[in-house]
Amino acid sequence: MTVASPPRILLIVGGGIAAYKALELIRLIRKAGLNVRVVLTKAAQEFVTPLSAGSLSGDKVYTDLFDLTDEAEMGHITLSRQAELVVVAPATAALMAKLATGLSDDLASTLLLATDKPVLMAPAMNVRMWHHAATQRNLETLRADGVAFVGPDEGDMACGEFGLGRMAEPEAIFAAIQEALKPKAQPLKGRHVLITAGPTFEPLDPVRGVTNRSSGKQGYAIAEAAVRAGAQVTLVSGPVNIPTPAGVERVDVETAQEMYDAVHSALPADVFIAVAAVGDWRAKEIARDKQKKGEDGELTITLVKNPDILASVGKHESLRPQLVVGFAAETRNVEVYGRTKLRTKGADVIMANDVSKDVFERDTTNMILIDESGPTNAKLLTKREAAEDLIRYIGTRIK
Ligand SMILES: Cc1cc2nc3c(=O)[nH]c(=O)nc-3n(C[C@H](O)[C@H](O)[C@H](O)COP(=O)(O)O)c2cc1C
């Protein structure tokens, strides 16, 4: 009774009276020809049995994080990521609280924390539990984290009270599932987006070099967002420690000159996004052997300028992309330098950010977007959110 192909939906059933309605939801999902894999919390098993859930889903039902057979066959990380959508119905106050605070102490909460897929919750609880400040706080946190909600509805409750807190009807949850599974608009479909990311490394001798603190996280997040928007993505990357995002063609380079060459060989492109922190200088001569410490305590290295990759693309005579986006990492006068860069590099957009506060290794960024109509206000975003924002903006600018 195992489903043949990976499930499109992972359904987590929490421990509330409404758990019985989850059975009807499973039936609706299967009736529509979609595969669903079910996880029951310990409390949920007080209301419905794995046997009934499994009979309806046509698949093994998962209940225990520490079931070694399950781990061998299907690790909890795989389980959390195989489906396209994670649905929690009923979402108890406890499950909402756990995900809002990042607590993972059983299979359901661990899957919710480990998944990289969208999460849809159908809350169900007593009206006072729903209106409690803690639940409302958790709701806000989860919404801000990108969790989608369906319901709760208003009505009579199993406990005899009346109000908001009834789980949405299975039909309504199923409609929300269908909506969530719909392919999203792909504003960059068929477009070639060329991105640089990470630092450059300029050797001084066979073992040493000059580099910078760029982690590559921002450029990689933009590459991922561009793929989601339908683009064909070439990512020219300096040395970083990040796996290549799915669907991205990655070209590894070390020096600024190599990055310049790789970028120019990847043209033409519809969009160029220069995120890499390219070293302005390189050693005029690279020592053939490792430099010795010497006696006088000083070493003089002559540096020469590297080619300007952004300007070379922004001012390209024949192959200038339709949209050229540069990044300006500054430690002061962020907006002024950003505006100057817009003018001097032939860019259409500059994403300027203040890197005086450890932006490089962090997951958050405080960027302003500067185009011909002026700057936007800086807002603190995760690098993923900033990437989504930028790609959305690019989608509106591409003809
Ligand atoms: C009869 C009964 C009904 C319950 N109904 C709900 C409910 O509708 N919503 C809720 O949030 N908790 C409800 N609870 C409390 C949860 O079962 C309890 O918080 C449990 O720890 C939730 O675990 P889970 O979120 O892992 O499923 C109910 C408890 C009992 C005994």
GROMACS .gro file of C-alpha atoms and ligand atoms in nm:
model
  430
    1MET     CA    1   0.000   0.000   0.000
    2THR     CA    2   0.291   0.235  -0.058
    3VAL     CA    3   0.239   0.535  -0.285
    4ALA     CA    4   0.444   0.497  -0.603
    5SER     CA    5   0.575   0.850  -0.652
    6PRO     CA    6   0.682   1.102  -0.386
    7PRO     CA    7   0.383   1.265  -0.217
    8ARG     CA    8   0.286   1.613  -0.322
    9ILE     CA    9   0.152   1.686   0.025
   10LEU     CA   10   0.282   1.609   0.371
   11LEU     CA   11  -0.012   1.632   0.610
   12ILE     CA   12   0.065   1.678   0.979
   13VAL     CA   13  -0.236   1.607   1.199
   14GLY     CA   14  -0.231   1.771   1.544
   15GLY     CA   15  -0.410   1.656   1.857
   16GLY     CA   16  -0.747   1.829   1.857
   17ILE     CA   17  -1.109   1.723   1.822
   18ALA     CA   18  -1.095   1.841   1.460
   19ALA     CA   19  -0.845   1.563   1.381
   20TYR     CA   20  -1.139   1.353   1.259
   21LYS     CA   21  -1.193   1.611   0.984
   22ALA     CA   22  -0.836   1.549   0.867
   23LEU     CA   23  -0.956   1.207   0.752
   24GLU     CA   24  -1.205   1.372   0.520
   25LEU     CA   25  -0.928   1.602   0.399
   26ILE     CA   26  -0.710   1.299   0.314
   27ARG     CA   27  -1.005   1.153   0.121
   28LEU     CA   28  -1.051   1.475  -0.077
   29ILE     CA   29  -0.681   1.497  -0.160
   30ARG     CA   30  -0.668   1.138  -0.279
   31LYS     CA   31  -0.992   1.176  -0.474
   32ALA     CA   32  -0.824   1.459  -0.667
   33GLY     CA   33  -0.546   1.217  -0.761
   34LEU     CA   34  -0.280   1.373  -0.536
   35ASN     CA   35  -0.051   1.170  -0.314
   36VAL     CA   36  -0.045   1.254   0.054
   37ARG     CA   37   0.180   1.129   0.331
   38VAL     CA   38   0.045   1.160   0.684
   39VAL     CA   39   0.217   1.232   1.014
   40LEU     CA   40   0.017   1.199   1.336
   41THR     CA   41   0.135   1.365   1.656
   42LYS     CA   42   0.117   1.162   1.975
   43ALA     CA   43  -0.190   1.362   2.081
   44ALA     CA   44  -0.350   1.319   1.738
   45GLN     CA   45  -0.344   0.942   1.789
   46GLU     CA   46  -0.585   0.993   2.079
   47PHE     CA   47  -0.838   1.114   1.823
   48VAL     CA   48  -0.763   0.918   1.505
   49THR     CA   49  -0.562   0.602   1.447
   50PRO     CA   50  -0.268   0.548   1.212
   51LEU     CA   51  -0.473   0.264   1.063
   52SER     CA   52  -0.760   0.489   0.955
   53ALA     CA   53  -0.525   0.763   0.825
   54GLY     CA   54  -0.311   0.507   0.642
   55SER     CA   55  -0.611   0.329   0.489
   56LEU     CA   56  -0.727   0.657   0.340
   57SER     CA   57  -0.384   0.786   0.230
   58GLY     CA   58  -0.273   0.451   0.092
   59ASP     CA   59   0.068   0.502   0.250
   60LYS     CA   60   0.258   0.435   0.570
   61VAL     CA   61   0.169   0.680   0.847
   62TYR     CA   62   0.457   0.834   1.042
   63THR     CA   63   0.434   0.896   1.415
   64ASP     CA   64   0.771   0.871   1.582
   65LEU     CA   65   1.095   1.065   1.536
   66PHE     CA   66   1.297   0.789   1.696
   67ASP     CA   67   1.157   0.500   1.501
   68LEU     CA   68   1.485   0.365   1.364
   69THR     CA   69   1.322   0.171   1.082
   70ASP     CA   70   1.166   0.493   0.963
   71GLU     CA   71   1.500   0.674   0.984
   72ALA     CA   72   1.670   0.404   0.779
   73GLU     CA   73   1.396   0.397   0.516
   74MET     CA   74   1.297   0.760   0.525
   75GLY     CA   75   1.501   1.004   0.735
   76HIS     CA   76   1.307   1.288   0.894
   77ILE     CA   77   1.488   1.543   0.676
   78THR     CA   78   1.389   1.357   0.359
   79LEU     CA   79   1.035   1.322   0.489
   80SER     CA   80   1.019   1.698   0.549
   81ARG     CA   81   1.136   1.789   0.200
   82GLN     CA   82   0.994   1.529  -0.035
   83ALA     CA   83   0.650   1.682  -0.060
   84GLU     CA   84   0.581   2.009  -0.238
   85LEU     CA   85   0.364   2.143   0.043
   86VAL     CA   86   0.339   2.081   0.417
   87VAL     CA   87  -0.015   2.109   0.555
   88VAL     CA   88  -0.093   2.114   0.928
   89ALA     CA   89  -0.458   2.029   1.000
   90PRO     CA   90  -0.564   2.068   1.266
   91ALA     CA   91  -0.286   2.305   1.371
   92THR     CA   92  -0.307   2.302   1.749
   93ALA     CA   93  -0.204   2.596   1.966
   94ALA     CA   94   0.091   2.379   2.067
   95LEU     CA   95   0.210   2.317   1.711
   96MET     CA   96   0.182   2.687   1.627
   97ALA     CA   97   0.377   2.779   1.942
   98LYS     CA   98   0.647   2.526   1.867
   99LEU     CA   99   0.705   2.644   1.512
  100ALA     CA  100   0.688   3.012   1.612
  101THR     CA  101   0.962   2.957   1.869
  102GLY     CA  102   1.164   2.703   1.677
  103LEU     CA  103   1.101   2.418   1.920
  104SER     CA  104   1.141   2.070   1.773
  105ASP     CA  105   1.074   1.799   2.028
  106ASP     CA  106   0.880   1.541   1.828
  107LEU     CA  107   0.841   1.424   1.470
  108ALA     CA  108   0.581   1.685   1.365
  109SER     CA  109   0.765   1.988   1.506
  110THR     CA  110   1.102   1.863   1.378
  111LEU     CA  111   0.960   1.822   1.027
  112LEU     CA  112   0.814   2.172   1.040
  113LEU     CA  113   1.151   2.316   1.135
  114ALA     CA  114   1.346   2.107   0.884
  115THR     CA  115   1.131   2.161   0.579
  116ASP     CA  116   1.224   2.393   0.295
  117LYS     CA  117   0.874   2.373   0.148
  118PRO     CA  118   0.580   2.610   0.195
  119VAL     CA  119   0.368   2.546   0.505
  120LEU     CA  120  -0.011   2.585   0.522
  121MET     CA  121  -0.178   2.572   0.864
  122ALA     CA  122  -0.544   2.518   0.946
  123PRO     CA  123  -0.569   2.620   1.313
  124ALA     CA  124  -0.830   2.464   1.539
  125MET     CA  125  -0.874   2.539   1.907
  126ASN     CA  126  -1.101   2.674   2.175
  127VAL     CA  127  -1.200   3.038   2.117
  128ARG     CA  128  -1.011   3.159   2.426
  129MET     CA  129  -0.701   2.970   2.324
  130TRP     CA  130  -0.724   3.133   1.979
  131HIS     CA  131  -0.766   3.485   2.117
  132HIS     CA  132  -0.496   3.441   2.381
  133ALA     CA  133  -0.220   3.700   2.334
  134ALA     CA  134   0.039   3.421   2.309
  135THR     CA  135  -0.143   3.247   2.021
  136GLN     CA  136  -0.197   3.577   1.841
  137ARG     CA  137   0.172   3.659   1.883
  138ASN     CA  138   0.263   3.320   1.742
  139LEU     CA  139   0.025   3.374   1.452
  140GLU     CA  140   0.198   3.703   1.366
  141THR     CA  141   0.541   3.545   1.390
  142LEU     CA  142   0.440   3.255   1.169
  143ARG     CA  143   0.282   3.486   0.912
  144ALA     CA  144   0.602   3.693   0.904
  145ASP     CA  145   0.796   3.371   0.851
  146GLY     CA  146   0.586   3.299   0.543
  147VAL     CA  147   0.344   3.039   0.683
  148ALA     CA  148   0.003   3.053   0.510
  149PHE     CA  149  -0.323   3.008   0.702
  150VAL     CA  150  -0.670   2.885   0.620
  151GLY     CA  151  -0.934   2.957   0.886
  152PRO     CA  152  -1.014   2.928   1.165
  153ASP     CA  153  -1.390   2.972   1.124
  154GLU     CA  154  -1.643   3.104   1.368
  155GLY     CA  155  -1.907   2.871   1.509
  156ASP     CA  156  -2.014   2.633   1.781
  157MET     CA  157  -1.729   2.445   1.936
  158ALA     CA  158  -1.704   2.092   2.067
  159CYS     CA  159  -1.641   2.243   2.412
  160GLY     CA  160  -1.983   2.416   2.407
  161GLU     CA  161  -1.851   2.768   2.349
  162PHE     CA  162  -1.904   2.982   2.042
  163GLY     CA  163  -1.654   3.191   1.845
  164LEU     CA  164  -1.344   3.182   1.629
  165GLY     CA  165  -1.140   2.866   1.654
  166ARG     CA  166  -1.324   2.599   1.454
  167MET     CA  167  -1.103   2.439   1.193
  168ALA     CA  168  -1.188   2.541   0.836
  169GLU     CA  169  -1.395   2.277   0.659
  170PRO     CA  170  -1.196   2.012   0.469
  171GLU     CA  171  -1.327   2.152   0.137
  172ALA     CA  172  -1.191   2.497   0.223
  173ILE     CA  173  -0.854   2.351   0.329
  174PHE     CA  174  -0.841   2.151   0.009
  175ALA     CA  175  -0.912   2.467  -0.195
  176ALA     CA  176  -0.623   2.640  -0.012
  177ILE     CA  177  -0.400   2.342  -0.092
  178GLN     CA  178  -0.487   2.364  -0.462
  179GLU     CA  179  -0.410   2.734  -0.457
  180ALA     CA  180  -0.076   2.673  -0.287
  181LEU     CA  181   0.018   2.406  -0.540
  182LYS     CA  182  -0.060   2.625  -0.841
  183PRO     CA  183   0.252   2.712  -1.036
  184LYS     CA  184   0.356   3.064  -0.945
  185ALA     CA  185   0.395   3.342  -1.199
  186GLN     CA  186   0.738   3.328  -1.361
  187PRO     CA  187   0.819   3.685  -1.467
  188LEU     CA  188   1.170   3.589  -1.584
  189LYS     CA  189   1.073   3.281  -1.784
  190GLY     CA  190   1.303   3.236  -2.081
  191ARG     CA  191   1.538   3.515  -1.964
  192HIS     CA  192   1.909   3.469  -1.914
  193VAL     CA  193   2.016   3.615  -1.581
  194LEU     CA  194   2.389   3.643  -1.521
  195ILE     CA  195   2.496   3.684  -1.158
  196THR     CA  196   2.832   3.719  -0.985
  197ALA     CA  197   2.869   3.622  -0.621
  198GLY     CA  198   3.119   3.579  -0.342
  199PRO     CA  199   3.465   3.728  -0.297
  200THR     CA  200   3.760   3.725  -0.531
  201PHE     CA  201   4.101   3.594  -0.430
  202GLU     CA  202   4.415   3.759  -0.560
  203PRO     CA  203   4.727   3.549  -0.503
  204LEU     CA  204   5.043   3.709  -0.366
  205ASP     CA  205   5.249   3.393  -0.375
  206PRO     CA  206   5.165   3.021  -0.408
  207VAL     CA  207   5.009   3.006  -0.060
  208ARG     CA  208   4.886   3.356   0.027
  209GLY     CA  209   4.648   3.603  -0.122
  210VAL     CA  210   4.423   3.903  -0.077
  211THR     CA  211   4.050   3.841  -0.041
  212ASN     CA  212   3.752   3.988   0.144
  213ARG     CA  213   3.474   3.882   0.379
  214SER     CA  214   3.196   3.824   0.126
  215SER     CA  215   3.020   3.493   0.203
  216GLY     CA  216   2.832   3.470  -0.127
  217LYS     CA  217   2.500   3.422   0.057
  218GLN     CA  218   2.329   3.721  -0.105
  219GLY     CA  219   2.430   3.632  -0.461
  220TYR     CA  220   2.332   3.269  -0.415
  221ALA     CA  221   1.993   3.370  -0.270
  222ILE     CA  222   1.937   3.591  -0.576
  223ALA     CA  223   2.033   3.304  -0.807
  224GLU     CA  224   1.778   3.080  -0.631
  225ALA     CA  225   1.507   3.346  -0.654
  226ALA     CA  226   1.582   3.401  -1.024
  227VAL     CA  227   1.545   3.027  -1.092
  228ARG     CA  228   1.211   3.030  -0.909
  229ALA     CA  229   1.109   3.321  -1.134
  230GLY     CA  230   1.178   3.100  -1.436
  231ALA     CA  231   1.515   3.242  -1.544
  232GLN     CA  232   1.805   3.055  -1.694
  233VAL     CA  233   2.075   3.146  -1.444
  234THR     CA  234   2.452   3.159  -1.486
  235LEU     CA  235   2.629   3.217  -1.155
  236VAL     CA  236   2.993   3.323  -1.174
  237SER     CA  237   3.117   3.252  -0.826
  238GLY     CA  238   3.428   3.339  -0.629
  239PRO     CA  239   3.549   3.088  -0.367
  240VAL     CA  240   3.258   3.023  -0.127
  241ASN     CA  241   3.128   2.742   0.085
  242ILE     CA  242   2.773   2.719  -0.047
  243PRO     CA  243   2.617   2.438  -0.249
  244THR     CA  244   2.509   2.522  -0.603
  245PRO     CA  245   2.137   2.599  -0.608
  246ALA     CA  246   1.928   2.360  -0.816
  247GLY     CA  247   1.887   2.469  -1.176
  248VAL     CA  248   2.183   2.709  -1.170
  249GLU     CA  249   2.482   2.685  -1.402
  250ARG     CA  250   2.780   2.773  -1.185
  251VAL     CA  251   3.119   2.887  -1.311
  252ASP     CA  252   3.389   2.890  -1.043
  253VAL     CA  253   3.659   3.154  -1.054
  254GLU     CA  254   3.919   3.295  -0.816
  255THR     CA  255   4.058   3.624  -0.936
  256ALA     CA  256   3.884   3.939  -1.058
  257GLN     CA  257   4.034   3.888  -1.404
  258GLU     CA  258   3.893   3.533  -1.417
  259MET     CA  259   3.556   3.667  -1.306
  260TYR     CA  260   3.571   3.936  -1.576
  261ASP     CA  261   3.652   3.676  -1.841
  262ALA     CA  262   3.381   3.435  -1.723
  263VAL     CA  263   3.119   3.712  -1.720
  264HIS     CA  264   3.209   3.827  -2.069
  265SER     CA  265   3.203   3.470  -2.204
  266ALA     CA  266   2.856   3.422  -2.050
  267LEU     CA  267   2.712   3.725  -2.235
  268PRO     CA  268   2.464   3.789  -2.389
  269ALA     CA  269   2.223   3.807  -2.097
  270ASP     CA  270   1.895   3.986  -2.036
  271VAL     CA  271   1.992   4.083  -1.684
  272PHE     CA  272   2.329   4.121  -1.517
  273ILE     CA  273   2.344   4.131  -1.136
  274ALA     CA  274   2.690   4.206  -1.001
  275VAL     CA  275   2.674   4.093  -0.640
  276ALA     CA  276   3.033   3.969  -0.600
  277ALA     CA  277   3.271   4.166  -0.386
  278VAL     CA  278   3.540   4.204  -0.649
  279GLY     CA  279   3.886   4.298  -0.529
  280ASP     CA  280   3.985   4.637  -0.672
  281TRP     CA  281   4.354   4.549  -0.669
  282ARG     CA  282   4.586   4.261  -0.743
  283ALA     CA  283   4.956   4.210  -0.693
  284LYS     CA  284   5.158   4.344  -0.986
  285GLU     CA  285   5.375   4.039  -0.961
  286ILE     CA  286   5.287   3.708  -0.801
  287ALA     CA  287   5.592   3.563  -0.628
  288ARG     CA  288   5.687   3.228  -0.771
  289ASP     CA  289   5.784   3.092  -0.429
  290LYS     CA  290   5.643   3.143  -0.084
  291GLN     CA  291   5.763   3.476   0.051
  292LYS     CA  292   6.003   3.438   0.343
  293LYS     CA  293   5.971   3.647   0.658
  294GLY     CA  294   6.308   3.814   0.602
  295GLU     CA  295   6.501   4.022   0.852
  296ASP     CA  296   6.380   4.379   0.812
  297GLY     CA  297   6.014   4.320   0.919
  298GLU     CA  298   5.865   4.488   0.612
  299LEU     CA  299   5.736   4.367   0.279
  300THR     CA  300   5.629   4.599   0.001
  301ILE     CA  301   5.375   4.471  -0.249
  302THR     CA  302   5.286   4.676  -0.554
  303LEU     CA  303   4.921   4.651  -0.646
  304VAL     CA  304   4.763   4.725  -0.980
  305LYS     CA  305   4.400   4.789  -1.058
  306ASN     CA  306   4.167   4.507  -1.157
  307PRO     CA  307   3.924   4.549  -1.446
  308ASP     CA  308   3.587   4.695  -1.349
  309ILE     CA  309   3.340   4.416  -1.426
  310LEU     CA  310   3.022   4.611  -1.355
  311ALA     CA  311   3.125   4.910  -1.570
  312SER     CA  312   3.248   4.684  -1.849
  313VAL     CA  313   2.903   4.525  -1.874
  314GLY     CA  314   2.705   4.842  -1.797
  315LYS     CA  315   2.884   5.026  -2.079
  316HIS     CA  316   2.919   4.734  -2.319
  317GLU     CA  317   2.875   4.864  -2.672
  318SER     CA  318   2.702   4.566  -2.828
  319LEU     CA  319   2.606   4.321  -2.553
  320ARG     CA  320   2.475   4.544  -2.275
  321PRO     CA  321   2.197   4.351  -2.097
  322GLN     CA  322   1.855   4.509  -2.077
  323LEU     CA  323   1.898   4.560  -1.704
  324VAL     CA  324   2.226   4.600  -1.516
  325VAL     CA  325   2.221   4.581  -1.137
  326GLY     CA  326   2.522   4.661  -0.923
  327PHE     CA  327   2.581   4.619  -0.552
  328ALA     CA  328   2.756   4.881  -0.344
  329ALA     CA  329   2.893   4.766  -0.012
  330GLU     CA  330   2.991   5.074   0.185
  331THR     CA  331   3.083   5.148   0.541
  332ARG     CA  332   2.970   5.514   0.526
  333ASN     CA  333   2.775   5.757   0.303
  334VAL     CA  334   2.592   5.455   0.162
  335GLU     CA  335   2.335   5.647  -0.041
  336VAL     CA  336   2.580   5.905  -0.183
  337TYR     CA  337   2.826   5.637  -0.296
  338GLY     CA  338   2.537   5.429  -0.430
  339ARG     CA  339   2.412   5.717  -0.646
  340THR     CA  340   2.763   5.788  -0.773
  341LYS     CA  341   2.806   5.422  -0.867
  342LEU     CA  342   2.477   5.428  -1.058
  343ARG     CA  343   2.611   5.709  -1.275
  344THR     CA  344   2.968   5.603  -1.323
  345LYS     CA  345   2.915   5.231  -1.390
  346GLY     CA  346   2.638   5.253  -1.646
  347ALA     CA  347   2.407   5.058  -1.414
  348ASP     CA  348   2.027   5.084  -1.403
  349VAL     CA  349   2.000   4.990  -1.039
  350ILE     CA  350   2.233   4.993  -0.742
  351MET     CA  351   2.160   4.790  -0.431
  352ALA     CA  352   2.350   4.982  -0.166
  353ASN     CA  353   2.410   4.840   0.175
  354ASP     CA  354   2.592   4.935   0.489
  355VAL     CA  355   2.850   4.667   0.557
  356SER     CA  356   2.991   4.835   0.864
  357LYS     CA  357   2.775   4.606   1.077
  358ASP     CA  358   2.889   4.254   0.990
  359VAL     CA  359   2.654   4.209   0.693
  360PHE     CA  360   2.898   3.973   0.525
  361GLU     CA  361   2.856   3.666   0.742
  362ARG     CA  362   2.499   3.737   0.849
  363ASP     CA  363   2.170   3.617   0.705
  364THR     CA  364   2.017   3.964   0.718
  365THR     CA  365   2.087   4.277   0.519
  366ASN     CA  366   1.984   4.641   0.528
  367MET     CA  367   1.969   4.748   0.165
  368ILE     CA  368   1.840   5.043  -0.029
  369LEU     CA  369   1.752   5.013  -0.395
  370ILE     CA  370   1.861   5.315  -0.599
  371ASP     CA  371   1.735   5.363  -0.954
  372GLU     CA  372   1.668   5.666  -1.174
  373SER     CA  373   1.363   5.752  -0.963
  374GLY     CA  374   1.567   5.768  -0.643
  375PRO     CA  375   1.631   5.548  -0.342
  376THR     CA  376   1.387   5.330  -0.149
  377ASN     CA  377   1.395   5.327   0.229
  378ALA     CA  378   1.635   5.086   0.389
  379LYS     CA  379   1.467   4.789   0.553
  380LEU     CA  380   1.612   4.501   0.744
  381LEU     CA  381   1.543   4.181   0.553
  382THR     CA  382   1.681   3.833   0.540
  383LYS     CA  383   1.904   3.788   0.237
  384ARG     CA  384   1.640   3.554   0.094
  385GLU     CA  385   1.369   3.818   0.133
  386ALA     CA  386   1.595   4.083  -0.021
  387ALA     CA  387   1.659   3.844  -0.312
  388GLU     CA  388   1.286   3.787  -0.366
  389ASP     CA  389   1.224   4.164  -0.354
  390LEU     CA  390   1.496   4.233  -0.610
  391ILE     CA  391   1.380   3.962  -0.849
  392ARG     CA  392   1.020   4.086  -0.820
  393TYR     CA  393   1.144   4.437  -0.902
  394ILE     CA  394   1.348   4.308  -1.198
  395GLY     CA  395   1.037   4.127  -1.325
  396THR     CA  396   0.855   4.461  -1.341
  397ARG     CA  397   1.143   4.626  -1.532
  398ILE     CA  398   1.208   4.363  -1.797
  399LYS     CA  399   1.024   4.411  -2.124
  400LIG     C1  400  -1.033   1.631   2.425
  400LIG     C2  401  -0.924   1.727   2.389
  400LIG     C3  402  -0.941   1.812   2.285
  400LIG     C4  403  -0.841   1.903   2.248
  400LIG     N1  404  -0.858   1.986   2.144
  400LIG     C5  405  -0.764   2.075   2.111
  400LIG     C6  406  -0.783   2.165   2.002
  400LIG     O1  407  -0.883   2.163   1.933
  400LIG     N2  408  -0.683   2.253   1.975
  400LIG     C7  409  -0.569   2.259   2.047
  400LIG     O2  410  -0.485   2.343   2.018
  400LIG     N3  411  -0.548   2.174   2.150
  400LIG     C8  412  -0.641   2.083   2.184
  400LIG     N4  413  -0.622   1.997   2.288
  400LIG     C9  414  -0.494   2.002   2.359
  400LIG    C10  415  -0.388   1.932   2.279
  400LIG     O3  416  -0.422   1.797   2.256
  400LIG    C11  417  -0.255   1.940   2.354
  400LIG     O4  418  -0.212   2.076   2.359
  400LIG    C12  419  -0.149   1.854   2.290
  400LIG     O5  420  -0.028   1.870   2.363
  400LIG    C13  421  -0.125   1.896   2.146
  400LIG     O6  422  -0.021   1.820   2.091
  400LIG     P1  423   0.016   1.829   1.939
  400LIG     O7  424   0.015   1.971   1.902
  400LIG     O8  425   0.152   1.768   1.931
  400LIG     O9  426  -0.082   1.748   1.864
  400LIG    C14  427  -0.721   1.905   2.325
  400LIG    C15  428  -0.705   1.816   2.428
  400LIG    C16  429  -0.804   1.728   2.460
  400LIG    C17  430  -0.783   1.632   2.576
   0.00000   0.00000   0.00000
